[in-house]
GROMACS .gro file of C-alpha atoms in nm:
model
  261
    1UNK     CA    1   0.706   1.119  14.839
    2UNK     CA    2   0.763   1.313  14.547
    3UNK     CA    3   0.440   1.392  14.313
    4UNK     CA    4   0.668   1.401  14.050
    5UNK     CA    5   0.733   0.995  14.066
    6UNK     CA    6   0.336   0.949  13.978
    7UNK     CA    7   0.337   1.247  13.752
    8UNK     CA    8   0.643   1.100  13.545
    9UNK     CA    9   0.422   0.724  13.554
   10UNK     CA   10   0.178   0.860  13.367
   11UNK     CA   11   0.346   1.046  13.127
   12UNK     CA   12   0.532   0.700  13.073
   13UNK     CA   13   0.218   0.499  13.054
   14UNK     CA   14   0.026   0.794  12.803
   15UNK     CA   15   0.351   0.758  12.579
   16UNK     CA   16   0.328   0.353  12.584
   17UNK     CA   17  -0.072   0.366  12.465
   18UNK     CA   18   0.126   0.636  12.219
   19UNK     CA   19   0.314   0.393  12.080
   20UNK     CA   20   0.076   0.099  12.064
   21UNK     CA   21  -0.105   0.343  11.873
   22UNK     CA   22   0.118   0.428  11.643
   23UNK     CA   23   0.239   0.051  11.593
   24UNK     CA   24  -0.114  -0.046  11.519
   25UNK     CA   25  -0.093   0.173  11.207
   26UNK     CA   26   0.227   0.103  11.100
   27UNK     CA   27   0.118  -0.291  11.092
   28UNK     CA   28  -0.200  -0.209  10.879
   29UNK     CA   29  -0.029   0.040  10.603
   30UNK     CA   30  -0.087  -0.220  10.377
   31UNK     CA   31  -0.463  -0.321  10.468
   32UNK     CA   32  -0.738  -0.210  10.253
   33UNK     CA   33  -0.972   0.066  10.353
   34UNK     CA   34  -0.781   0.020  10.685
   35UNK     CA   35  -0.819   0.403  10.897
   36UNK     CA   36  -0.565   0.512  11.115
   37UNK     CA   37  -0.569   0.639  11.460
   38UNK     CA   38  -0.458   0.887  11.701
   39UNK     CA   39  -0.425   0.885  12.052
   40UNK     CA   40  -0.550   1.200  12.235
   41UNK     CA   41  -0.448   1.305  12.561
   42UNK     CA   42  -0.557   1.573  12.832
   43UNK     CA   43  -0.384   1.664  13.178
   44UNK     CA   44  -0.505   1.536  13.542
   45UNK     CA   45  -0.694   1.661  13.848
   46UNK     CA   46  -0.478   1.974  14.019
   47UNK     CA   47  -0.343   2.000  14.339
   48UNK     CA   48  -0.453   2.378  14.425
   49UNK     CA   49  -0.229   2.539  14.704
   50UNK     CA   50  -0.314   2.899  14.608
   51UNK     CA   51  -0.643   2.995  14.414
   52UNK     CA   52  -0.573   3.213  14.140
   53UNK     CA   53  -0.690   3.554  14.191
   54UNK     CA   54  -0.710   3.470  14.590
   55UNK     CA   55  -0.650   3.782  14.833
   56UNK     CA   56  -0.279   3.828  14.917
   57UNK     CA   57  -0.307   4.160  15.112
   58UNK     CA   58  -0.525   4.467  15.141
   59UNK     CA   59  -0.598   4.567  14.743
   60UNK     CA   60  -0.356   4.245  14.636
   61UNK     CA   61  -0.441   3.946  14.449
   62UNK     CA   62  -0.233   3.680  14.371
   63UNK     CA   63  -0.245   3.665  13.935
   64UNK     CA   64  -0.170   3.334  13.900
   65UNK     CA   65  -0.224   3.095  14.184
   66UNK     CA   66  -0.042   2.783  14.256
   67UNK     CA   67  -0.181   2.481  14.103
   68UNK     CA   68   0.025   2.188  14.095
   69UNK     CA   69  -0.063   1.913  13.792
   70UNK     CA   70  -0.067   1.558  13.850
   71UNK     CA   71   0.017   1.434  13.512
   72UNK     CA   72  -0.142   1.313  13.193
   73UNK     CA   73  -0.420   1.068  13.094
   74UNK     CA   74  -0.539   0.894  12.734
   75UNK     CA   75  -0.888   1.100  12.659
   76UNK     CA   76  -0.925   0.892  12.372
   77UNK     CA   77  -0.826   0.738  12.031
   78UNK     CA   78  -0.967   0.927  11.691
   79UNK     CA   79  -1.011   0.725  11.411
   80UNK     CA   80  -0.880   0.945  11.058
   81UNK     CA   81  -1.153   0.847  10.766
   82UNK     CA   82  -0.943   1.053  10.542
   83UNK     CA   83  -1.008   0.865  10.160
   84UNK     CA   84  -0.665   0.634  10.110
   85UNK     CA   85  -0.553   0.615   9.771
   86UNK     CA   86  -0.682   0.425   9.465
   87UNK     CA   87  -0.452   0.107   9.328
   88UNK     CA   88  -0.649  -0.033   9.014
   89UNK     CA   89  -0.644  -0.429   9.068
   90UNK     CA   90  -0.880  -0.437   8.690
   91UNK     CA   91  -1.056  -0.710   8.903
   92UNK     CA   92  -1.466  -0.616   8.836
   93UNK     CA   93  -1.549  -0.747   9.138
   94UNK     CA   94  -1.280  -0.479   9.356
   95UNK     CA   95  -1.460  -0.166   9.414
   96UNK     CA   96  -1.363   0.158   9.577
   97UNK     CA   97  -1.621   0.424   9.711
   98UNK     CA   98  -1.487   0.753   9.622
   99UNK     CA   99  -1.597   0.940   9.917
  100UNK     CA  100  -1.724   0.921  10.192
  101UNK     CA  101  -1.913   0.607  10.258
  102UNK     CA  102  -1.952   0.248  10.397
  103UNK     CA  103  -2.046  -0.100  10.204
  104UNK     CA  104  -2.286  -0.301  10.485
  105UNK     CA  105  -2.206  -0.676  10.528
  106UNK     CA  106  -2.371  -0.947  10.683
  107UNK     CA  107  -2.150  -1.043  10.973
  108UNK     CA  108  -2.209  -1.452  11.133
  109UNK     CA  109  -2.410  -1.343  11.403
  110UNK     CA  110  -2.676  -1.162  11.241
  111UNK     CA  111  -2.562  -0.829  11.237
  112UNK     CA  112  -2.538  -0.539  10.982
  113UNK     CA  113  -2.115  -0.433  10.973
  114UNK     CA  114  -1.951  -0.124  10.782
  115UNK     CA  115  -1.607  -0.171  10.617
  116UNK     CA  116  -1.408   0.016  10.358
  117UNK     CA  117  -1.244  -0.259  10.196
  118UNK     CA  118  -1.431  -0.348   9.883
  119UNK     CA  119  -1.225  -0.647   9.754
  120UNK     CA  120  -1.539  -0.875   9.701
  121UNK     CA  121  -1.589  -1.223   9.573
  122UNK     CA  122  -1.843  -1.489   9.481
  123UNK     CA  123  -1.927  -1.781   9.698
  124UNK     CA  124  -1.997  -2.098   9.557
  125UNK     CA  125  -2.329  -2.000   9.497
  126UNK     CA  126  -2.223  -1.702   9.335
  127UNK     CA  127  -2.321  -1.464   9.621
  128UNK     CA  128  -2.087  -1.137   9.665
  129UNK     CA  129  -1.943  -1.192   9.967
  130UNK     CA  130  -1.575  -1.047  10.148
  131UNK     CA  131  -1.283  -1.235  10.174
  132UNK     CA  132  -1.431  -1.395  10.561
  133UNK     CA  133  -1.761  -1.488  10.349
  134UNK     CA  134  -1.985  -1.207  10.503
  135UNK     CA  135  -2.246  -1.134  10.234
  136UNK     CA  136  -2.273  -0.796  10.099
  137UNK     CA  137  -2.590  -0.625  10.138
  138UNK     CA  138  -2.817  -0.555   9.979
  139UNK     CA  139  -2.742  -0.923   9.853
  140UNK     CA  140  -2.605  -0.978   9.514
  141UNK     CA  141  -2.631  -1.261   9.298
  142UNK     CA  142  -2.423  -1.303   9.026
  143UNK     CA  143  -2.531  -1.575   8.737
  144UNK     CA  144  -2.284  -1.885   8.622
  145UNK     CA  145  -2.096  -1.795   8.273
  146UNK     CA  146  -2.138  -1.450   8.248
  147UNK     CA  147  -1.950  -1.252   7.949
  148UNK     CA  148  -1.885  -0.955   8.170
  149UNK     CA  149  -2.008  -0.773   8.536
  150UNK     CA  150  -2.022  -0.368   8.538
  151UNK     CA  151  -2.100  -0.160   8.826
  152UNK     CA  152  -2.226   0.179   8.773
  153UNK     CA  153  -2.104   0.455   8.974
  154UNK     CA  154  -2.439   0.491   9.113
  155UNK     CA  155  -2.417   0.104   9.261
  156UNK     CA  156  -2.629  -0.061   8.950
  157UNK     CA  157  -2.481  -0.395   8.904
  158UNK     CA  158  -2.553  -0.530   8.551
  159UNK     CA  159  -2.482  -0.838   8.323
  160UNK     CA  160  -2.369  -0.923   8.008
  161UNK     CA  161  -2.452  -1.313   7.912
  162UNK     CA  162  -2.367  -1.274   7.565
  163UNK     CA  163  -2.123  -1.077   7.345
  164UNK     CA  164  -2.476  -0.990   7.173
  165UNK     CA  165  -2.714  -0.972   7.454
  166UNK     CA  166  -2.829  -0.639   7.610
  167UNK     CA  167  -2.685  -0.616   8.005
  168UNK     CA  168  -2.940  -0.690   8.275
  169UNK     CA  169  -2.930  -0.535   8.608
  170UNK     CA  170  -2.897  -0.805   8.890
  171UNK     CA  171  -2.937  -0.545   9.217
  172UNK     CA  172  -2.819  -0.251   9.344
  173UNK     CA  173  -2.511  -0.124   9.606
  174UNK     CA  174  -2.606   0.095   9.829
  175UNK     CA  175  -2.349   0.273  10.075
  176UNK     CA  176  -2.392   0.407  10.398
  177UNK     CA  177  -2.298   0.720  10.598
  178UNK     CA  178  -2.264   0.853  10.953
  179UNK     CA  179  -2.295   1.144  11.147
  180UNK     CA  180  -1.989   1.070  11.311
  181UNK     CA  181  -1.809   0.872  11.161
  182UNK     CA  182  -1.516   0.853  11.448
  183UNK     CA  183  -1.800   0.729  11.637
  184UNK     CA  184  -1.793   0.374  11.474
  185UNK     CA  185  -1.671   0.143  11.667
  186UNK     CA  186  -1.382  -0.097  11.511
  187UNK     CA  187  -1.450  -0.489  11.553
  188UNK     CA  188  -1.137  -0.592  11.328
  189UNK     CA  189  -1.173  -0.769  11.030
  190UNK     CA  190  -1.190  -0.435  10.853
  191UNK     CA  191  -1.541  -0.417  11.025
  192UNK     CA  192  -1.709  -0.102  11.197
  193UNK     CA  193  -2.019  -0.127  11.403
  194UNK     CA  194  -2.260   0.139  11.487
  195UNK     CA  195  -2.236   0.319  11.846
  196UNK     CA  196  -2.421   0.553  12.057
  197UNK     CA  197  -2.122   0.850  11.908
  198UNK     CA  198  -2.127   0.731  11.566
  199UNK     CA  199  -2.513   0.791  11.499
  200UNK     CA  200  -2.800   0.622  11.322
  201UNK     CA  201  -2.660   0.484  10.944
  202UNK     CA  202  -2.803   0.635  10.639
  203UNK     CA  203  -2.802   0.410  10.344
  204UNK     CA  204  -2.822   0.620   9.997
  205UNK     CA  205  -2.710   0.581   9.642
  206UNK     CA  206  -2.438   0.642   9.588
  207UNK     CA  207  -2.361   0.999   9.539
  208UNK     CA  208  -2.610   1.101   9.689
  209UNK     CA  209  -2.682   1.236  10.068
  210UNK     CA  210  -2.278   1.348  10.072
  211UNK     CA  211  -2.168   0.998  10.017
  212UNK     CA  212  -1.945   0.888   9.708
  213UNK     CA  213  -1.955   0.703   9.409
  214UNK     CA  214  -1.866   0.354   9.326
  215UNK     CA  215  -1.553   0.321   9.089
  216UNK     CA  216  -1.506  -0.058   8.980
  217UNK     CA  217  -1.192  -0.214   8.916
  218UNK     CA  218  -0.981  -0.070   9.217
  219UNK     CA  219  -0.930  -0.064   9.576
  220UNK     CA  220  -0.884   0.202   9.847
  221UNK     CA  221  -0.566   0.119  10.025
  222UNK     CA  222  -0.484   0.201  10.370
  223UNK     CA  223  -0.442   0.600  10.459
  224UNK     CA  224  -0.144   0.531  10.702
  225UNK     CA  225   0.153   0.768  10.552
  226UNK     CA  226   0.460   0.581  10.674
  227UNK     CA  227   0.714   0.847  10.728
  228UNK     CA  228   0.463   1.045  10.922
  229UNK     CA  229   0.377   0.737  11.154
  230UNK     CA  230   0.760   0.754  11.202
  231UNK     CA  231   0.826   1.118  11.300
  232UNK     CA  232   0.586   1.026  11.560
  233UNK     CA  233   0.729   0.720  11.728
  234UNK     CA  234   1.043   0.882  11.730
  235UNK     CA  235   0.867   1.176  11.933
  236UNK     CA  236   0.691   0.923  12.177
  237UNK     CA  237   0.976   0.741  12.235
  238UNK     CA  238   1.149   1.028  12.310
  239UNK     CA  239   0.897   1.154  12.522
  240UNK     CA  240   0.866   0.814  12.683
  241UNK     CA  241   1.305   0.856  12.759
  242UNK     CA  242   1.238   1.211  12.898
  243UNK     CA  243   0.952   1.094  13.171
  244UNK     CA  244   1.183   0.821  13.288
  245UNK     CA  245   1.420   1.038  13.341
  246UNK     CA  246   1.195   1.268  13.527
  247UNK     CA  247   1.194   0.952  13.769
  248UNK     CA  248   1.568   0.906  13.793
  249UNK     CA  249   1.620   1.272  13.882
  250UNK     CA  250   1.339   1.242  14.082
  251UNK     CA  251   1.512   0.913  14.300
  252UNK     CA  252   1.800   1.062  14.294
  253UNK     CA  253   1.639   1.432  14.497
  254UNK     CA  254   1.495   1.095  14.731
  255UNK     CA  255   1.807   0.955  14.807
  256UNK     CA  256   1.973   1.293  14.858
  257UNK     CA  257   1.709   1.346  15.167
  258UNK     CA  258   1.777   0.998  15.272
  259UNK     CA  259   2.162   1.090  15.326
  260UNK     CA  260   2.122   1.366  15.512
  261UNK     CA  261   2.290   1.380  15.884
   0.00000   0.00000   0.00000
């Protein structure tokens, strides 16, 4: 059978992870803090028929070989942490880290989880918590009939009680970074957890250790650009067409054989 049939598969199947891919961003271009992806490829084992460089006669070499590939494979899927933009919501309780950086939440099972997305809110006991109720840690908090909430670009989170009254600093934000951040891996929910790649966190100040600062009052939006997302379907369904037509011309080659007299 022709190698090309198997070759041509898996150029169809790379294309189709391709595509998921790239629909996975597209969905999330309006998610907060969301990161988009790309999928990463590399070629297959070769079939060698001729060693490169293998004796062809006395004092002759051959300079290329013949190597025969046997098609493509998904390597793996980098996440982009490029910085999304800023869209000022005025809400004091919406916070962006300008930077590089992580908030750490509390996630149901015990665990310490990364996100981006810093559109926070109080519980009913006034705890800052996300919008699935994980609690933000270190935790915050914040006191009934306040006048006003301010977080400092350095993570202080103070008070004001009274239009009179001095503010009081209720705790502190601290932000977390990674070695690699591509590492992390994502859990949904906006949520990253640490992995082997991704490296031990390092929780700072912010501004500090290479991470950012806190700016209050907006959110990071999602980093997807939507007419680059769609220059590159259009090239992986293309790609995709091409490979099945690799297949066609390859039955057709098939059938010609099976006609011969």
């Amino acid at each position: 059978m022709l190698k090309s049939l198997n070759t041509a598969a898996t150029g169809m199947a790379a294309q189709q992870t391709n595509m998921d891919v790239i629909s996975n961003n597209i969905a999330n271009v309006s998610t907060n803090g969301f990161k988009k992806s790309r999928a990463e490829f590399e070629d297959l084992m070769y079939q060698t028929q001729k060693e490169p460089g293998a004796q062809t006669g006395m004092n002759a070499y051959s300079p290329n070989g013949v190597q025969v590939g046997l098609g493509v494979r998904t390597a793996g899927i980098q996440k982009n942490f490029e910085g999304g933009n800023a869209a000022v919501t005025k809400n004091p309780l919406d916070i962006q880290i300008e930077g590089s950086g992580f908030f750490q939440i509390l996630t149901p099972d015990g665990q310490i989880g990364y996100t981006r997305d810093g559109a926070f809110q109080k519980d009913p006991n006034g705890r800052v918590v996300d919008k699935n109720g994980n609690l933000l840690q270190p935790e915050i908090t914040v006191p009934p009939d306040i006048a006003g909430l301010e977080i400092a670009p350095s993570g202080e989170v103070r008070v004001i009680q009274g239009l009179s009254s001095a503010p009081q600093t209720i705790g502190q934000i601290d932000i977390v970074n990674f070695v690699n951040p591509a590492g992390l891996k994502a859990m949904g929910k906006n949520v990253f957890m640490p992995s082997p790649a991704s490296g031990q966190p390092v929780i700072s100040r912010p501004g500090l250790n290479g991470t950012g600062y806190l700016a209050q009052g907006q959110l990071e939006t999602s980093n997807v650009n939507i007419a680059e997302e769609m220059v590159n379907m259009i090239t992986a369904q293309r790609a995709f067409e091409t490979n099945s037509k690799v297949i066609q011309a390859s039955d057709q080659m098939l059938q010609s054989v099976n006609n011969m007299r």
